Amino acid sequence: MTASHVPLIERYRDRLPFAPGDPLVTLQEGSTPLLRAPVLSEMVGAEVRLKLEGANPTGSFKDRVMTCAVSAAVREGAKAVICASTGNTAASSAAYAARAGITCAVIVPDGKIAAGKMAQTLMHGARVIALAGNFDRALVLVRELTETHPIALVNSVNEFRIEGQKTAAFELLEDMEGDIDALYIPVGNAGNVTSYWRGFTEMGASPRLYGFQAEGAAPLVLGHPVEHPETVASAIRIGNPARWEDAMTAMTQSRGSIRSLSDTEILAAYRLIASGEGMFCEPASAASVAGLLKYGTDGAERVVCVLTGRGLKDPETALENNDGVTIHCEADMGALEEAVLG
Ligand code: AN7
């Protein structure tokens, strides 16, 4: 088997808290492509690559968490899993729970998750609780709930469940033969940036980590929680990240930084990645590229932007922000010629 046909936990079992013989819940996640980005490379004067986490089975990096979290839950005898989510964790936990044959409930901010994520979560048969509150509130409530009820919490809030995400750093080091100067990554609850740093340090690597938040949801940049986070990038509409300290440590130790971007800057990068590089990611993912374009490389030569989720997740935002045109056309040749060539 090639690496891409090996489940994540099997590929990196020696570096993950799973023993041979443990139950494995997998949808063949991980081993995602690393794509050269010639247009971006030209623009910033460095070798830019895109880590395509949207190529995971449910379309986001959260599958790395869920293969670990749901496998562990099944190992512990859980019959149900639950999470708070801005959408991708919900879709992923629902898929892995379906695969495991256990039930799944997700708590999401009512009306604030992208349509594709909602569709996935419902298709996998999960119970969706649309909360009259934001993600931060959902996370507080779900943590409290699981203290008194026997339901496994699959958010990446404990040490063990974050392990799966660090494997993306292993893959990058393998694909780039250790030669990576800087990583650009969107930051919401800050589990992912924490995990990449853990993965890099475990392998003795130390690229600079540059994290990016949306201006309206930038607690780590401001230095205090944001009570009413707002951004078009719904996946990172988070005002009080669970991994606050760890994320700051990662960025300080790697001599990187955490900075913010306007929704306009995020959407400009979102369109450019799609129309310039041919890769359709979701708005939150475009924050990595927007950060690279706004703040530059600081001398780095080989850089990676993490595209955390697939563009199809959020068709509404795509239909409202794109470089394409739609021409309504009568069904006759004259009108068609005019529409195509005019
Ligand atoms: C596409 O699904 O928090 O900094 O509940 O979906 O590790 O939170 C998603 C977050 C970036 C931020 N890009 O990662 C959830 C959730 C996408 C995301 C992030 C998320 P973290």
mmCIF file of N, CA and C in Angstrom, residues 159-273:
data_model
loop_
_atom_site.group_PDB
_atom_site.id
_atom_site.type_symbol
_atom_site.label_atom_id
_atom_site.label_comp_id
_atom_site.label_asym_id
_atom_site.label_seq_id
_atom_site.Cartn_x
_atom_site.Cartn_y
_atom_site.Cartn_z
ATOM 1 N N GLU A 159 -5.434 16.822 25.767
ATOM 2 C CA GLU A 159 -4.121 16.506 25.195
ATOM 3 C C GLU A 159 -4.204 15.373 24.183
ATOM 4 N N PHE A 160 -4.947 14.357 24.551
ATOM 5 C CA PHE A 160 -4.969 13.153 23.754
ATOM 6 C C PHE A 160 -5.597 13.366 22.378
ATOM 7 N N ARG A 161 -6.721 14.107 22.373
ATOM 8 C CA ARG A 161 -7.461 14.247 21.117
ATOM 9 C C ARG A 161 -6.768 15.181 20.122
ATOM 10 N N ILE A 162 -5.856 15.987 20.622
ATOM 11 C CA ILE A 162 -5.160 16.908 19.731
ATOM 12 C C ILE A 162 -4.038 16.198 18.957
ATOM 13 N N GLU A 163 -3.697 14.995 19.438
ATOM 14 C CA GLU A 163 -2.584 14.262 18.846
ATOM 15 C C GLU A 163 -2.740 14.041 17.337
ATOM 16 N N GLY A 164 -3.957 13.729 16.919
ATOM 17 C CA GLY A 164 -4.169 13.395 15.505
ATOM 18 C C GLY A 164 -3.743 14.500 14.564
ATOM 19 N N GLN A 165 -3.969 15.745 14.963
ATOM 20 C CA GLN A 165 -3.685 16.871 14.067
ATOM 21 C C GLN A 165 -2.195 17.110 13.862
ATOM 22 N N LYS A 166 -1.387 16.668 14.810
ATOM 23 C CA LYS A 166 0.061 16.901 14.669
ATOM 24 C C LYS A 166 0.642 16.124 13.488
ATOM 25 N N THR A 167 -0.094 15.095 13.017
ATOM 26 C CA THR A 167 0.414 14.282 11.909
ATOM 27 C C THR A 167 0.552 15.092 10.621
ATOM 28 N N ALA A 168 -0.192 16.199 10.504
ATOM 29 C CA ALA A 168 -0.048 17.035 9.306
ATOM 30 C C ALA A 168 1.369 17.612 9.251
ATOM 31 N N ALA A 169 1.931 17.922 10.413
ATOM 32 C CA ALA A 169 3.318 18.421 10.448
ATOM 33 C C ALA A 169 4.290 17.320 10.026
ATOM 34 N N PHE A 170 4.020 16.097 10.448
ATOM 35 C CA PHE A 170 4.887 14.976 10.026
ATOM 36 C C PHE A 170 4.881 14.854 8.497
ATOM 37 N N GLU A 171 3.675 14.934 7.934
ATOM 38 C CA GLU A 171 3.560 14.800 6.471
ATOM 39 C C GLU A 171 4.325 15.909 5.755
ATOM 40 N N LEU A 172 4.208 17.130 6.275
ATOM 41 C CA LEU A 172 4.914 18.259 5.652
ATOM 42 C C LEU A 172 6.419 18.035 5.686
ATOM 43 N N LEU A 173 6.924 17.599 6.820
ATOM 44 C CA LEU A 173 8.366 17.387 6.945
ATOM 45 C C LEU A 173 8.835 16.286 5.994
ATOM 46 N N GLU A 174 8.013 15.253 5.846
ATOM 47 C CA GLU A 174 8.377 14.183 4.911
ATOM 48 C C GLU A 174 8.349 14.697 3.473
ATOM 49 N N ASP A 175 7.278 15.395 3.100
ATOM 50 C CA ASP A 175 7.126 15.850 1.722
ATOM 51 C C ASP A 175 8.172 16.904 1.342
ATOM 52 N N MET A 176 8.615 17.708 2.329
ATOM 53 C CA MET A 176 9.575 18.773 2.030
ATOM 54 C C MET A 176 10.979 18.416 2.501
ATOM 55 N N GLU A 177 11.152 17.161 2.858
ATOM 56 C CA GLU A 177 12.441 16.654 3.353
ATOM 57 C C GLU A 177 13.027 17.559 4.425
ATOM 58 N N GLY A 178 12.130 17.981 5.316
ATOM 59 C CA GLY A 178 12.561 18.766 6.473
ATOM 60 C C GLY A 178 12.826 20.231 6.189
ATOM 61 N N ASP A 179 12.777 20.606 4.911
ATOM 62 C CA ASP A 179 13.192 21.957 4.530
ATOM 63 C C ASP A 179 11.993 22.896 4.397
ATOM 64 N N ILE A 180 11.500 23.379 5.513
ATOM 65 C CA ILE A 180 10.368 24.315 5.514
ATOM 66 C C ILE A 180 10.695 25.470 6.461
ATOM 67 N N ASP A 181 10.554 26.694 5.948
ATOM 68 C CA ASP A 181 10.946 27.871 6.739
ATOM 69 C C ASP A 181 9.787 28.473 7.524
ATOM 70 N N ALA A 182 8.578 28.423 6.956
ATOM 71 C CA ALA A 182 7.462 29.089 7.622
ATOM 72 C C ALA A 182 6.143 28.434 7.260
ATOM 73 N N LEU A 183 5.230 28.430 8.239
ATOM 74 C CA LEU A 183 3.886 27.877 8.052
ATOM 75 C C LEU A 183 2.872 28.984 8.315
ATOM 76 N N TYR A 184 1.927 29.146 7.391
ATOM 77 C CA TYR A 184 0.849 30.142 7.512
ATOM 78 C C TYR A 184 -0.449 29.403 7.749
ATOM 79 N N ILE A 185 -1.179 29.791 8.805
ATOM 80 C CA ILE A 185 -2.311 28.974 9.214
ATOM 81 C C ILE A 185 -3.415 29.823 9.855
ATOM 82 N N PRO A 186 -4.681 29.524 9.503
ATOM 83 C CA PRO A 186 -5.790 30.228 10.169
ATOM 84 C C PRO A 186 -5.933 29.744 11.615
ATOM 85 N N VAL A 187 -6.384 30.633 12.494
ATOM 86 C CA VAL A 187 -6.515 30.277 13.912
ATOM 87 C C VAL A 187 -7.915 30.621 14.414
ATOM 88 N N GLY A 188 -8.581 29.609 14.985
ATOM 89 C CA GLY A 188 -9.896 29.818 15.582
ATOM 90 C C GLY A 188 -9.853 29.435 17.048
ATOM 91 N N ASN A 189 -10.121 28.145 17.311
ATOM 92 C CA ASN A 189 -10.024 27.644 18.678
ATOM 93 C C ASN A 189 -8.569 27.348 19.041
ATOM 94 N N ALA A 190 -7.702 27.417 18.060
ATOM 95 C CA ALA A 190 -6.243 27.327 18.202
ATOM 96 C C ALA A 190 -5.706 25.926 18.457
ATOM 97 N N GLY A 191 -6.527 24.914 18.211
ATOM 98 C CA GLY A 191 -6.054 23.528 18.330
ATOM 99 C C GLY A 191 -5.071 23.169 17.227
ATOM 100 N N ASN A 192 -5.333 23.639 16.026
ATOM 101 C CA ASN A 192 -4.517 23.223 14.884
ATOM 102 C C ASN A 192 -3.094 23.768 14.966
ATOM 103 N N VAL A 193 -2.962 25.064 15.256
ATOM 104 C CA VAL A 193 -1.617 25.645 15.329
ATOM 105 C C VAL A 193 -0.827 25.001 16.474
ATOM 106 N N THR A 194 -1.510 24.709 17.564
ATOM 107 C CA THR A 194 -0.888 24.018 18.704
ATOM 108 C C THR A 194 -0.362 22.648 18.274
ATOM 109 N N SER A 195 -1.179 21.967 17.482
ATOM 110 C CA SER A 195 -0.825 20.605 17.053
ATOM 111 C C SER A 195 0.341 20.604 16.076
ATOM 112 N N TYR A 196 0.322 21.533 15.125
ATOM 113 C CA TYR A 196 1.448 21.608 14.188
ATOM 114 C C TYR A 196 2.750 21.822 14.953
ATOM 115 N N TRP A 197 2.717 22.715 15.946
ATOM 116 C CA TRP A 197 3.943 22.986 16.691
ATOM 117 C C TRP A 197 4.395 21.741 17.441
ATOM 118 N N ARG A 198 3.440 21.012 18.002
ATOM 119 C CA ARG A 198 3.811 19.772 18.679
ATOM 120 C C ARG A 198 4.448 18.795 17.695
ATOM 121 N N GLY A 199 3.839 18.660 16.528
ATOM 122 C CA GLY A 199 4.384 17.749 15.516
ATOM 123 C C GLY A 199 5.782 18.159 15.069
ATOM 124 N N PHE A 200 5.976 19.449 14.831
ATOM 125 C CA PHE A 200 7.299 19.929 14.402
ATOM 126 C C PHE A 200 8.337 19.697 15.496
ATOM 127 N N THR A 201 7.999 20.053 16.722
ATOM 128 C CA THR A 201 8.998 19.927 17.798
ATOM 129 C C THR A 201 9.321 18.464 18.077
ATOM 130 N N GLU A 202 8.331 17.599 17.970
ATOM 131 C CA GLU A 202 8.618 16.171 18.170
ATOM 132 C C GLU A 202 9.639 15.663 17.162
ATOM 133 N N MET A 203 9.667 16.301 15.980
ATOM 134 C CA MET A 203 10.592 15.871 14.927
ATOM 135 C C MET A 203 11.835 16.764 14.874
ATOM 136 N N GLY A 204 11.985 17.638 15.839
ATOM 137 C CA GLY A 204 13.179 18.490 15.900
ATOM 138 C C GLY A 204 13.187 19.604 14.865
ATOM 139 N N ALA A 205 12.026 19.953 14.314
ATOM 140 C CA ALA A 205 11.954 21.025 13.321
ATOM 141 C C ALA A 205 11.386 22.287 13.966
ATOM 142 N N SER A 206 11.735 23.459 13.403
ATOM 143 C CA SER A 206 11.176 24.682 13.987
ATOM 144 C C SER A 206 10.945 25.774 12.943
ATOM 145 N N PRO A 207 10.064 25.515 11.986
ATOM 146 C CA PRO A 207 9.670 26.599 11.081
ATOM 147 C C PRO A 207 8.923 27.670 11.868
ATOM 148 N N ARG A 208 8.914 28.895 11.337
ATOM 149 C CA ARG A 208 8.132 29.951 11.991
ATOM 150 C C ARG A 208 6.644 29.696 11.763
ATOM 151 N N LEU A 209 5.865 29.861 12.809
ATOM 152 C CA LEU A 209 4.416 29.706 12.665
ATOM 153 C C LEU A 209 3.756 31.071 12.669
ATOM 154 N N TYR A 210 3.066 31.371 11.563
ATOM 155 C CA TYR A 210 2.322 32.623 11.456
ATOM 156 C C TYR A 210 0.832 32.301 11.473
ATOM 157 N N GLY A 211 0.163 32.710 12.554
ATOM 158 C CA GLY A 211 -1.264 32.445 12.688
ATOM 159 C C GLY A 211 -2.081 33.673 12.329
ATOM 160 N N PHE A 212 -3.299 33.448 11.811
ATOM 161 C CA PHE A 212 -4.146 34.566 11.371
ATOM 162 C C PHE A 212 -5.585 34.414 11.845
ATOM 163 N N GLN A 213 -6.093 35.510 12.395
ATOM 164 C CA GLN A 213 -7.485 35.579 12.802
ATOM 165 C C GLN A 213 -8.180 36.676 12.009
ATOM 166 N N ALA A 214 -9.516 36.585 11.950
ATOM 167 C CA ALA A 214 -10.295 37.654 11.316
ATOM 168 C C ALA A 214 -10.403 38.813 12.302
ATOM 169 N N GLU A 215 -10.353 40.021 11.773
ATOM 170 C CA GLU A 215 -10.380 41.222 12.628
ATOM 171 C C GLU A 215 -11.510 41.227 13.654
ATOM 172 N N GLY A 216 -12.692 40.768 13.238
ATOM 173 C CA GLY A 216 -13.851 40.762 14.132
ATOM 174 C C GLY A 216 -13.871 39.602 15.111
ATOM 175 N N ALA A 217 -12.868 38.730 15.010
ATOM 176 C CA ALA A 217 -12.793 37.555 15.892
ATOM 177 C C ALA A 217 -11.319 37.277 16.184
ATOM 178 N N ALA A 218 -10.659 38.271 16.758
ATOM 179 C CA ALA A 218 -9.199 38.192 16.918
ATOM 180 C C ALA A 218 -8.746 38.285 18.378
ATOM 181 N N PRO A 219 -9.271 37.440 19.255
ATOM 182 C CA PRO A 219 -8.912 37.523 20.674
ATOM 183 C C PRO A 219 -7.407 37.401 20.939
ATOM 184 N N LEU A 220 -6.735 36.543 20.173
ATOM 185 C CA LEU A 220 -5.307 36.332 20.438
ATOM 186 C C LEU A 220 -4.478 37.545 20.019
ATOM 187 N N VAL A 221 -4.962 38.271 19.039
ATOM 188 C CA VAL A 221 -4.261 39.478 18.593
ATOM 189 C C VAL A 221 -4.528 40.616 19.585
ATOM 190 N N LEU A 222 -5.780 40.716 20.034
ATOM 191 C CA LEU A 222 -6.169 41.786 20.959
ATOM 192 C C LEU A 222 -5.685 41.528 22.379
ATOM 193 N N GLY A 223 -5.512 40.256 22.719
ATOM 194 C CA GLY A 223 -5.077 39.914 24.078
ATOM 195 C C GLY A 223 -6.220 39.773 25.069
ATOM 196 N N HIS A 224 -7.443 39.753 24.575
ATOM 197 C CA HIS A 224 -8.584 39.506 25.453
ATOM 198 C C HIS A 224 -9.714 38.842 24.662
ATOM 199 N N PRO A 225 -10.593 38.091 25.354
ATOM 200 C CA PRO A 225 -11.697 37.440 24.642
ATOM 201 C C PRO A 225 -12.596 38.450 23.947
ATOM 202 N N VAL A 226 -13.221 38.015 22.863
ATOM 203 C CA VAL A 226 -14.164 38.859 22.123
ATOM 204 C C VAL A 226 -15.560 38.288 22.356
ATOM 205 N N GLU A 227 -16.418 39.107 22.945
ATOM 206 C CA GLU A 227 -17.724 38.587 23.370
ATOM 207 C C GLU A 227 -18.635 38.252 22.188
ATOM 208 N N HIS A 228 -18.608 39.086 21.161
ATOM 209 C CA HIS A 228 -19.471 38.842 20.004
ATOM 210 C C HIS A 228 -18.631 38.771 18.737
ATOM 211 N N PRO A 229 -17.930 37.656 18.536
ATOM 212 C CA PRO A 229 -17.074 37.538 17.350
ATOM 213 C C PRO A 229 -17.901 37.565 16.070
ATOM 214 N N GLU A 230 -17.372 38.243 15.063
ATOM 215 C CA GLU A 230 -18.041 38.318 13.759
ATOM 216 C C GLU A 230 -17.029 38.219 12.632
ATOM 217 N N THR A 231 -17.302 37.374 11.659
ATOM 218 C CA THR A 231 -16.514 37.331 10.428
ATOM 219 C C THR A 231 -17.239 36.500 9.389
ATOM 220 N N VAL A 232 -16.966 36.797 8.124
ATOM 221 C CA VAL A 232 -17.522 36.011 7.022
ATOM 222 C C VAL A 232 -16.965 34.585 7.058
ATOM 223 N N ALA A 233 -15.780 34.439 7.652
ATOM 224 C CA ALA A 233 -15.137 33.120 7.755
ATOM 225 C C ALA A 233 -15.723 32.385 8.968
ATOM 226 N N SER A 234 -16.909 31.812 8.782
ATOM 227 C CA SER A 234 -17.685 31.289 9.921
ATOM 228 C C SER A 234 -16.941 30.224 10.725
ATOM 229 N N ALA A 235 -16.039 29.499 10.091
ATOM 230 C CA ALA A 235 -15.300 28.439 10.795
ATOM 231 C C ALA A 235 -14.437 29.003 11.926
ATOM 232 N N ILE A 236 -13.984 30.250 11.769
ATOM 233 C CA ILE A 236 -13.108 30.837 12.787
ATOM 234 C C ILE A 236 -13.791 31.995 13.519
ATOM 235 N N ARG A 237 -15.104 31.917 13.589
ATOM 236 C CA ARG A 237 -15.875 32.915 14.337
ATOM 237 C C ARG A 237 -15.879 32.487 15.801
ATOM 238 N N ILE A 238 -14.755 32.698 16.459
ATOM 239 C CA ILE A 238 -14.511 32.194 17.809
ATOM 240 C C ILE A 238 -13.874 33.317 18.634
ATOM 241 N N GLY A 239 -14.444 33.590 19.807
ATOM 242 C CA GLY A 239 -13.983 34.734 20.584
ATOM 243 C C GLY A 239 -13.147 34.397 21.804
ATOM 244 N N ASN A 240 -13.099 33.113 22.164
ATOM 245 C CA ASN A 240 -12.364 32.730 23.370
ATOM 246 C C ASN A 240 -11.743 31.345 23.187
ATOM 247 N N PRO A 241 -10.633 31.270 22.455
ATOM 248 C CA PRO A 241 -10.056 29.977 22.062
ATOM 249 C C PRO A 241 -9.663 29.110 23.264
ATOM 250 N N ALA A 242 -10.004 27.827 23.167
ATOM 251 C CA ALA A 242 -9.673 26.887 24.244
ATOM 252 C C ALA A 242 -8.160 26.706 24.385
ATOM 253 N N ARG A 243 -7.449 26.829 23.264
ATOM 254 C CA ARG A 243 -5.999 26.572 23.260
ATOM 255 C C ARG A 243 -5.195 27.873 23.273
ATOM 256 N N TRP A 244 -5.674 28.848 23.999
ATOM 257 C CA TRP A 244 -5.077 30.183 24.029
ATOM 258 C C TRP A 244 -3.580 30.138 24.354
ATOM 259 N N GLU A 245 -3.253 29.611 25.538
ATOM 260 C CA GLU A 245 -1.848 29.614 26.005
ATOM 261 C C GLU A 245 -0.955 28.813 25.072
ATOM 262 N N ASP A 246 -1.425 27.624 24.685
ATOM 263 C CA ASP A 246 -0.612 26.752 23.832
ATOM 264 C C ASP A 246 -0.309 27.422 22.494
ATOM 265 N N ALA A 247 -1.308 28.102 21.964
ATOM 266 C CA ALA A 247 -1.116 28.758 20.668
ATOM 267 C C ALA A 247 -0.089 29.879 20.780
ATOM 268 N N MET A 248 -0.176 30.656 21.844
ATOM 269 C CA MET A 248 0.775 31.757 22.015
ATOM 270 C C MET A 248 2.190 31.205 22.204
ATOM 271 N N THR A 249 2.290 30.109 22.949
ATOM 272 C CA THR A 249 3.591 29.462 23.134
ATOM 273 C C THR A 249 4.164 29.015 21.785
ATOM 274 N N ALA A 250 3.296 28.399 20.973
ATOM 275 C CA ALA A 250 3.755 27.913 19.660
ATOM 276 C C ALA A 250 4.312 29.054 18.825
ATOM 277 N N MET A 251 3.593 30.181 18.827
ATOM 278 C CA MET A 251 4.034 31.284 17.978
ATOM 279 C C MET A 251 5.264 31.988 18.541
ATOM 280 N N THR A 252 5.358 32.072 19.857
ATOM 281 C CA THR A 252 6.536 32.690 20.462
ATOM 282 C C THR A 252 7.772 31.804 20.277
ATOM 283 N N GLN A 253 7.629 30.521 20.610
ATOM 284 C CA GLN A 253 8.786 29.625 20.514
ATOM 285 C C GLN A 253 9.300 29.498 19.080
ATOM 286 N N SER A 254 8.397 29.567 18.117
ATOM 287 C CA SER A 254 8.825 29.407 16.719
ATOM 288 C C SER A 254 9.290 30.740 16.113
ATOM 289 N N ARG A 255 9.245 31.812 16.914
ATOM 290 C CA ARG A 255 9.583 33.173 16.466
ATOM 291 C C ARG A 255 8.654 33.619 15.336
ATOM 292 N N GLY A 256 7.399 33.215 15.460
ATOM 293 C CA GLY A 256 6.379 33.637 14.498
ATOM 294 C C GLY A 256 5.530 34.738 15.089
ATOM 295 N N SER A 257 4.248 34.759 14.696
ATOM 296 C CA SER A 257 3.365 35.811 15.210
ATOM 297 C C SER A 257 1.914 35.443 14.966
ATOM 298 N N ILE A 258 1.030 36.195 15.619
ATOM 299 C CA ILE A 258 -0.402 36.063 15.358
ATOM 300 C C ILE A 258 -0.910 37.437 14.933
ATOM 301 N N ARG A 259 -1.557 37.497 13.769
ATOM 302 C CA ARG A 259 -2.002 38.796 13.262
ATOM 303 C C ARG A 259 -3.414 38.686 12.676
ATOM 304 N N SER A 260 -3.999 39.841 12.388
ATOM 305 C CA SER A 260 -5.392 39.804 11.949
ATOM 306 C C SER A 260 -5.561 40.313 10.520
ATOM 307 N N LEU A 261 -6.699 39.972 9.945
ATOM 308 C CA LEU A 261 -7.032 40.301 8.561
ATOM 309 C C LEU A 261 -8.475 40.751 8.492
ATOM 310 N N SER A 262 -8.761 41.691 7.622
ATOM 311 C CA SER A 262 -10.159 42.082 7.427
ATOM 312 C C SER A 262 -10.864 41.017 6.595
ATOM 313 N N ASP A 263 -12.183 40.994 6.692
ATOM 314 C CA ASP A 263 -12.954 40.071 5.852
ATOM 315 C C ASP A 263 -12.687 40.340 4.379
ATOM 316 N N THR A 264 -12.502 41.596 4.025
ATOM 317 C CA THR A 264 -12.210 41.940 2.620
ATOM 318 C C THR A 264 -10.906 41.293 2.163
ATOM 319 N N GLU A 265 -9.892 41.326 3.025
ATOM 320 C CA GLU A 265 -8.604 40.704 2.669
ATOM 321 C C GLU A 265 -8.742 39.179 2.562
ATOM 322 N N ILE A 266 -9.508 38.614 3.478
ATOM 323 C CA ILE A 266 -9.723 37.156 3.441
ATOM 324 C C ILE A 266 -10.446 36.765 2.142
ATOM 325 N N LEU A 267 -11.471 37.527 1.788
ATOM 326 C CA LEU A 267 -12.248 37.195 0.585
ATOM 327 C C LEU A 267 -11.446 37.414 -0.697
ATOM 328 N N ALA A 268 -10.560 38.404 -0.703
ATOM 329 C CA ALA A 268 -9.716 38.628 -1.887
ATOM 330 C C ALA A 268 -8.789 37.427 -2.098
ATOM 331 N N ALA A 269 -8.218 36.919 -1.013
ATOM 332 C CA ALA A 269 -7.346 35.733 -1.114
ATOM 333 C C ALA A 269 -8.154 34.504 -1.523
ATOM 334 N N TYR A 270 -9.338 34.391 -0.972
ATOM 335 C CA TYR A 270 -10.280 33.288 -1.275
ATOM 336 C C TYR A 270 -10.525 33.199 -2.785
ATOM 337 N N ARG A 271 -10.788 34.366 -3.413
ATOM 338 C CA ARG A 271 -11.022 34.388 -4.854
ATOM 339 C C ARG A 271 -9.740 34.106 -5.634
ATOM 340 N N LEU A 272 -8.640 34.661 -5.159
ATOM 341 C CA LEU A 272 -7.366 34.485 -5.875
ATOM 342 C C LEU A 272 -6.910 33.024 -5.884
ATOM 343 N N ILE A 273 -7.054 32.349 -4.766
ATOM 344 C CA ILE A 273 -6.629 30.941 -4.696
ATOM 345 C C ILE A 273 -7.437 30.117 -5.698
#
